[in-house]
Short mmCIF file of C-alpha atoms in Angstrom, two decimals:
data_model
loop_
_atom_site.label_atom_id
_atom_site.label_comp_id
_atom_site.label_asym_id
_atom_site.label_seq_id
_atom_site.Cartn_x
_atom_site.Cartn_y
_atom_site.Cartn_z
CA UNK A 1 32.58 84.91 33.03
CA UNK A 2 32.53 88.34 31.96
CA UNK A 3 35.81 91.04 32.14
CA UNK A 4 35.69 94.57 32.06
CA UNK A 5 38.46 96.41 31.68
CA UNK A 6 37.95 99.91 33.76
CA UNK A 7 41.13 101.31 32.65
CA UNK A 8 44.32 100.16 30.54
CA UNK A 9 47.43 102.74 31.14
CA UNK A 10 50.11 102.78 33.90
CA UNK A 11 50.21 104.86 36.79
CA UNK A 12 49.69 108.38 35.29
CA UNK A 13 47.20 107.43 32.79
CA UNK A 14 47.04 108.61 28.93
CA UNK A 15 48.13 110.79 28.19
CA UNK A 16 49.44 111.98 31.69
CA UNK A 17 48.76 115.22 32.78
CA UNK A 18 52.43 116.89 32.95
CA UNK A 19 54.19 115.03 29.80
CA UNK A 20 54.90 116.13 26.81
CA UNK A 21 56.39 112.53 25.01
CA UNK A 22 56.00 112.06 21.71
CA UNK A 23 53.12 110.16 22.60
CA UNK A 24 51.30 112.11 25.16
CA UNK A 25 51.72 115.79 23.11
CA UNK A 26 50.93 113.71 19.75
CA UNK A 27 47.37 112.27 21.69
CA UNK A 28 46.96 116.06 22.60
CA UNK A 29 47.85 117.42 19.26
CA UNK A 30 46.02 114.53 17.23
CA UNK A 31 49.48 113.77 15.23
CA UNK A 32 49.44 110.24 16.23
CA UNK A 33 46.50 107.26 16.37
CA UNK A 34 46.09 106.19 19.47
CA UNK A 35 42.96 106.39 22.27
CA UNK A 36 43.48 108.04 25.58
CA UNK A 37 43.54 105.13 28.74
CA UNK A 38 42.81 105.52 32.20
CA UNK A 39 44.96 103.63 34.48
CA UNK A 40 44.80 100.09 35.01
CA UNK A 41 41.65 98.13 36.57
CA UNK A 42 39.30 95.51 35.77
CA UNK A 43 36.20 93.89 36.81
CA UNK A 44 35.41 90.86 36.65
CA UNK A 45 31.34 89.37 36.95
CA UNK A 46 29.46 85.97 36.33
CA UNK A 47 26.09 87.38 35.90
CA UNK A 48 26.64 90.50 34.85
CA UNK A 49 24.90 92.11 38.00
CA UNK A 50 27.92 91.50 40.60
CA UNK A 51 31.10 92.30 40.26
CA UNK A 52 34.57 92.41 41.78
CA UNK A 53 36.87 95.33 41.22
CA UNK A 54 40.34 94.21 40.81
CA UNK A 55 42.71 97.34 41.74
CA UNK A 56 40.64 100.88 42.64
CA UNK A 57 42.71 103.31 40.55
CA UNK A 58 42.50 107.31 41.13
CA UNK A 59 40.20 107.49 38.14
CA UNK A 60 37.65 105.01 39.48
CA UNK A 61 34.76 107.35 39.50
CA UNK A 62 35.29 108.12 35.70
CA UNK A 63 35.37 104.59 34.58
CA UNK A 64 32.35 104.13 36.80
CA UNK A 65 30.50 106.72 35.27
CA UNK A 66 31.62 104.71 31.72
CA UNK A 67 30.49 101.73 32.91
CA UNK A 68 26.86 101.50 33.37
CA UNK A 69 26.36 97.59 34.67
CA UNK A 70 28.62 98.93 37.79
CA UNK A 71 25.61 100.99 38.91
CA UNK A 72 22.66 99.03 38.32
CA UNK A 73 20.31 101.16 40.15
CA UNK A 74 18.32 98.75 42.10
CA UNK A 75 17.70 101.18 44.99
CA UNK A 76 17.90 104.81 46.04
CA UNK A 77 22.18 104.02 46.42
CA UNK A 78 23.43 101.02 44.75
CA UNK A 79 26.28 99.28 43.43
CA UNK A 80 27.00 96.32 41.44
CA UNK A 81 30.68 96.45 43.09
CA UNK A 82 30.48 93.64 45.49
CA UNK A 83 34.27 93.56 46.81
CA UNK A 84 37.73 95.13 45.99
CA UNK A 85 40.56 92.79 45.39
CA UNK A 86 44.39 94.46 44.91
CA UNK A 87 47.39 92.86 43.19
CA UNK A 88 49.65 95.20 45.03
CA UNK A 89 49.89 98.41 47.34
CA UNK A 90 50.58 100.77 44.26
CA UNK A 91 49.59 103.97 44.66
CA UNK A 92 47.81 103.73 40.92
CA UNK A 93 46.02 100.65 42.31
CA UNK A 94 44.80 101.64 45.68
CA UNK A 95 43.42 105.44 46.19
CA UNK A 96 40.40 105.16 44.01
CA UNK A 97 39.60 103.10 47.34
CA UNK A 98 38.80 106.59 49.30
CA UNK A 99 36.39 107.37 46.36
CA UNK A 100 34.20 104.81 47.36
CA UNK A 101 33.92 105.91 51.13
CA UNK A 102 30.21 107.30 50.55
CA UNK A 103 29.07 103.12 49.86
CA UNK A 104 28.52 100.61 52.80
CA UNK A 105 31.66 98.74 54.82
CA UNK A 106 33.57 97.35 51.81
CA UNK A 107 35.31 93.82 51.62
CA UNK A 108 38.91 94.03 50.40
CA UNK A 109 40.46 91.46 49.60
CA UNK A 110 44.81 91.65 49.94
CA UNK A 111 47.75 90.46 51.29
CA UNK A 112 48.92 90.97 54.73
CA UNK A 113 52.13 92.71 53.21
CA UNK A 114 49.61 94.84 51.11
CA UNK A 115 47.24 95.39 54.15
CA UNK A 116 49.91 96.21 56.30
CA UNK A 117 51.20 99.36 53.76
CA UNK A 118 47.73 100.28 53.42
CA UNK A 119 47.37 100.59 57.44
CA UNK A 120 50.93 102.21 57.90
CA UNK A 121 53.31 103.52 55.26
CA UNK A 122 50.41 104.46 52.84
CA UNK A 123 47.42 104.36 55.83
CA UNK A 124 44.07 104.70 53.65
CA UNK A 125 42.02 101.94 55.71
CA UNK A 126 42.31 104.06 59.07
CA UNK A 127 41.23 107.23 56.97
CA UNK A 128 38.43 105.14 55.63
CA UNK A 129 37.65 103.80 59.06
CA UNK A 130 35.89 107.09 59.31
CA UNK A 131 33.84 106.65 56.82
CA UNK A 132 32.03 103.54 54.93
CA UNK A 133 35.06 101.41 56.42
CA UNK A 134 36.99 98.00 54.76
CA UNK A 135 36.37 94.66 56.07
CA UNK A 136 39.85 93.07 55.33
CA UNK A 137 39.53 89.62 53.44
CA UNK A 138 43.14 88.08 53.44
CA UNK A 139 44.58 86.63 50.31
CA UNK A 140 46.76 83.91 51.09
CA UNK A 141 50.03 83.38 49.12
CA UNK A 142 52.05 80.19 49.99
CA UNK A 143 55.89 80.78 50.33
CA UNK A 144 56.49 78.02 47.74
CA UNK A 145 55.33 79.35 44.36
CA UNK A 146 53.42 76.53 42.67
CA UNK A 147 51.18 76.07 45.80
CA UNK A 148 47.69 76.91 44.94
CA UNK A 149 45.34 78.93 47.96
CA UNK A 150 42.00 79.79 45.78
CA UNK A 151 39.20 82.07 47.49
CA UNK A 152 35.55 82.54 46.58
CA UNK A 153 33.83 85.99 46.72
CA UNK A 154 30.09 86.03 48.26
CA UNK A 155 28.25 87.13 45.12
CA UNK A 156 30.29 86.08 42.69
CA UNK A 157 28.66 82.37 42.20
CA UNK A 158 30.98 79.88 40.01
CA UNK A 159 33.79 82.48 40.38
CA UNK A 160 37.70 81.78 42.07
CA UNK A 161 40.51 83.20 42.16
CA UNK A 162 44.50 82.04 42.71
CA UNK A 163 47.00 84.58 43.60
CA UNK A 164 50.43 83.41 42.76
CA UNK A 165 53.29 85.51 44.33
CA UNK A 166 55.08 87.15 41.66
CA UNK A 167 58.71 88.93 41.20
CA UNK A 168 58.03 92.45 41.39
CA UNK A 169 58.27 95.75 43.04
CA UNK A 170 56.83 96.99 46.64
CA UNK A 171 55.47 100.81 46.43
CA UNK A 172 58.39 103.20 46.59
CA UNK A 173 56.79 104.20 50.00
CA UNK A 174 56.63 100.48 51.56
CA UNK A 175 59.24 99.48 53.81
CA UNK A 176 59.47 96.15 51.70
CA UNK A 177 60.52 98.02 48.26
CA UNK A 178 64.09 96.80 48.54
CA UNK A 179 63.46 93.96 50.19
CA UNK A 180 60.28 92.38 48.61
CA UNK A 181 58.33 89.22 50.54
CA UNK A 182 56.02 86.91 49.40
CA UNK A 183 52.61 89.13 48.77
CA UNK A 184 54.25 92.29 48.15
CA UNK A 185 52.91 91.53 44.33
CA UNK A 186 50.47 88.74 43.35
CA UNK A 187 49.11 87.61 40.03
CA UNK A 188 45.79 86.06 39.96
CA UNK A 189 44.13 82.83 38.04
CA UNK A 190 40.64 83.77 38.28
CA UNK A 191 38.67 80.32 37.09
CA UNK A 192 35.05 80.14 35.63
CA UNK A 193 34.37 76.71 37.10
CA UNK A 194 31.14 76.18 35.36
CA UNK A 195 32.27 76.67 31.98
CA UNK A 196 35.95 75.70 32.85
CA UNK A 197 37.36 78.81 31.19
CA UNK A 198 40.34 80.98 33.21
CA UNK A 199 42.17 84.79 32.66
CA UNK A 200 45.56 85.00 33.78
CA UNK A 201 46.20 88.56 35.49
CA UNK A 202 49.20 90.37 36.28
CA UNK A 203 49.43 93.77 35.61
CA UNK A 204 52.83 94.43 37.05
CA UNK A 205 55.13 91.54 36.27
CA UNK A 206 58.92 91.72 36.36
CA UNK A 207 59.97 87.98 36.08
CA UNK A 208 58.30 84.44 34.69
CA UNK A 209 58.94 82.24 37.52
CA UNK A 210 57.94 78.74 37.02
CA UNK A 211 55.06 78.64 38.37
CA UNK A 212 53.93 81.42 36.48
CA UNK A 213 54.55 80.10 33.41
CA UNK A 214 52.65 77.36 34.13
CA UNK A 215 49.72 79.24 35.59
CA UNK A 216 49.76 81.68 31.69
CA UNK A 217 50.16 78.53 30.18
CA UNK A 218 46.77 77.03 31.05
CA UNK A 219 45.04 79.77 30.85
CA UNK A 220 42.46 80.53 27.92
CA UNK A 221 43.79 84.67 28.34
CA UNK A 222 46.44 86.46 29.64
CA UNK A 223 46.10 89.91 30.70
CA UNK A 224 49.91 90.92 31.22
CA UNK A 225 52.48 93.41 32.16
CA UNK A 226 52.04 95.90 29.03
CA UNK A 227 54.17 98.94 30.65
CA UNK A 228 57.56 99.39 28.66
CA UNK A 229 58.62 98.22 25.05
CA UNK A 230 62.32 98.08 26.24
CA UNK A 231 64.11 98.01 29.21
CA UNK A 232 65.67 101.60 28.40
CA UNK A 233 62.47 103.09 27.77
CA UNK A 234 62.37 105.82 30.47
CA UNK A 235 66.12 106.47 30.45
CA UNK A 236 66.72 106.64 26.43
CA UNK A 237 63.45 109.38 26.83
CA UNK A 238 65.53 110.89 29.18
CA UNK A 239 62.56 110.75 31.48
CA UNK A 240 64.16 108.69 34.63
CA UNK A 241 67.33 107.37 35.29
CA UNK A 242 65.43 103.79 36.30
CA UNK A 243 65.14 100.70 33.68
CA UNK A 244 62.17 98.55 33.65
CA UNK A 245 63.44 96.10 35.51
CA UNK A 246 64.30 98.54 38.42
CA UNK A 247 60.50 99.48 38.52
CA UNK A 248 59.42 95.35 38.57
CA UNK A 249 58.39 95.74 35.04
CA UNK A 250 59.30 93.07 31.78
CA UNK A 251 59.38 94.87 28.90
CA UNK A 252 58.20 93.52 25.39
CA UNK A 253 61.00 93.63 23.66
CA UNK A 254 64.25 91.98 23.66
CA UNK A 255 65.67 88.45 24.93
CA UNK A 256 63.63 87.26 27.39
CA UNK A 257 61.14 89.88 27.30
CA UNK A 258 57.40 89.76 27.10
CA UNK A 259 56.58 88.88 23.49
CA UNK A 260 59.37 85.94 23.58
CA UNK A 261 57.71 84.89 26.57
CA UNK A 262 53.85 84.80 25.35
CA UNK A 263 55.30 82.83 22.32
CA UNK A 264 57.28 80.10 24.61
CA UNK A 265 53.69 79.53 25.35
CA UNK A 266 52.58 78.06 22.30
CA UNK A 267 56.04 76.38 21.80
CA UNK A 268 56.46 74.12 24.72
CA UNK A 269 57.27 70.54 24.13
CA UNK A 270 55.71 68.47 26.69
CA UNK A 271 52.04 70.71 26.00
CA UNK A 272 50.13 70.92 22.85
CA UNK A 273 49.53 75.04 21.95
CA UNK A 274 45.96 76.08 23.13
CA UNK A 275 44.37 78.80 21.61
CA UNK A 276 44.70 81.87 24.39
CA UNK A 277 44.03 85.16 23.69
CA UNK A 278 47.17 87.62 24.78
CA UNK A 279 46.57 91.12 25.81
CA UNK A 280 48.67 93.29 27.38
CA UNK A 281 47.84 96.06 30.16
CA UNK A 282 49.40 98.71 32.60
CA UNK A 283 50.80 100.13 29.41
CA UNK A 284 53.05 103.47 30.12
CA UNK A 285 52.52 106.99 28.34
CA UNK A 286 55.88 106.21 27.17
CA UNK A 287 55.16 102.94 25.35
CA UNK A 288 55.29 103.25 21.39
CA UNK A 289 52.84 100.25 21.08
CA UNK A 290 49.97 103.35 22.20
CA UNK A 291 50.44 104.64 18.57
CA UNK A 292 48.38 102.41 16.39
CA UNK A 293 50.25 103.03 13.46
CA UNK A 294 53.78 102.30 15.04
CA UNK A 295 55.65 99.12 13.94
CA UNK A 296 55.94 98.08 17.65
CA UNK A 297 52.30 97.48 17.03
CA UNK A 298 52.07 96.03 14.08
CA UNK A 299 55.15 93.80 15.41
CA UNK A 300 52.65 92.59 17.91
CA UNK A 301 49.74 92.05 15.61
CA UNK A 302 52.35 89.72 14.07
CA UNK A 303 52.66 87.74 17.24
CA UNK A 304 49.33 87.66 17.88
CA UNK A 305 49.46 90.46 20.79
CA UNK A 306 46.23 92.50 21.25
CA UNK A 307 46.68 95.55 22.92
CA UNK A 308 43.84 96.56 26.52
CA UNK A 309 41.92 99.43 26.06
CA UNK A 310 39.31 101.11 28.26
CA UNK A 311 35.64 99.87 28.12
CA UNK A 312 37.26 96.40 26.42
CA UNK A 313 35.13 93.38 26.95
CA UNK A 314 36.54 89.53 27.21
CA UNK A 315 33.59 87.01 27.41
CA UNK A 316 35.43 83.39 28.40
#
């Protein structure tokens, strides 16, 4: 199994286009180390000629254009993009959806909570219905956590993938944001059966429910909730008046927070430690751990944390 990540940032990207943070001015100026992200997406392939974008971010065509294997040019117009798939109805996750209207009926695989958002309060499958058109694959969430409703994608041979309903935030635009359902967010165990290898996904993730935890523990990598260092973040910046948690975001730092919880992993008393890679993604513009030389970073090189960036490449 081969994993792509398209792009790496939050909603906004990096550095975003109307912020002047210490870290988006100091990208701009060249004052700090760090690389500039698009925002978050992945694909993920078995043979390296089909793949399945997970999330269809605004900057899709960019990280197209930077990814050669997703256009592998077998005929006059091609893709190696075989289906969509989409953790959530974010706005960041979904509208690089209408840049793909030019490309045959496209299978997209969701939620019904996520498919009905993208048909009402957010309606970009009627507005594509005029053009190449979505063929609506549902992803089935049970309403008890640990149960386990895997799919296969046509084209993706030896390839599955889990969602797992997670704690989280509906779109500020979705009729469910203050009152969130089972599918409103999903994380997703996506399994290399042949070489029994599996990536644990979840780029917005507010809470480690159970069976979560066990779903990151057997994993071989995690590709996590990256957005804010603290829960304060936005508010101590004095650039909202919202915490992480209010946005269905876990922040790295802190009791409970991300890096405590990627360490309980290798901790755990009735499972001997596995070696797992941990990477974290959907980072914000506002996240000190973008500045390579910051000791948030270097606090997660101590904990083994590695950091997504755009173009990365995880071979499990």
């Amino acid at each position: 199994m081969k994993i792509i990540v398209l792009g790496s940032a939050a909603g906004g990207g990096f550095p975003q286009w109307n912020c002047n943070c210490r870290n988006c001015a100091g990208l701009r100026t060249g004052t700090i180390n760090a690389s500039a992200r698009t925002q978050s997406s992945i694909a993920v392939s078995s043979d390296g000629l089909h793949w399945v974008l997970i999330n269809a971010s605004p900057d899709i065509l960019a990280q197209i254009r930077a990814t050669p294997v997703l256009q592998p040019a077998r005929a006059r117009r091609d893709s190696g993009i075989v289906a969509v798939m989409l953790m959530d109805a974010q706005i960041d996750h979904v509208t690089g959806l209408l840049m793909l209207r030019e490309g045959k009926p496209l299978p997209l695989y969701c939620t019904a909570s996520v498919w009905d958002d993208l048909n009402t309060s957010l309606p970009l499958a009627p507005v594509l219905s005029h053009y190449c058109g979505v063929r609506w694959r549902a992803l089935e969430v049970a309403q008890e956590g640990p149960a386990m409703m895997p799919v296969s994608v046509p084209g993706l041979n030896g390839i599955r993938f889990t969602p797992l309903s997670l704690e989280s935030k509906a779109p500020p635009y979705s009729p469910h944001r203050e009152r969130p359902g089972v599918g409103d967010n999903i994380g997703l165990l996506i399994e290399d059966l042949e070489h029994g290898k599996s990536v644990f996904y979840a780029p917005g993730l507010g809470v480690v429910e159970p069976h979560v935890e066990a779903a990151m523990r057997g994993a071989d990598c995690l590709l996590v909730d990256g957005t804010f260092w603290s829960e304060d973040e936005m508010i101590e910046q004095e650039l909202s008046t919202k915490r992480a948690a209010d946005m269905g975001h876990l922040p790295q730092s802190g009791a409970g927070g991300m890096i405590a919880v990627l360490d309980s992993l290798d901790a755990h008393p009735d499972a001997p430690a596995k070696p797992r890679r941990k990477i974290l993604i959907h980072i914000n513009n506002t996240n000190p751990i973008l500045d390579d030389d910051s000791e948030q970073r270097a606090i997660l090189r101590r904990h083994g944390i590695e950091l997504a960036f755009d173009g990365m490449e995880i071979r499990l």
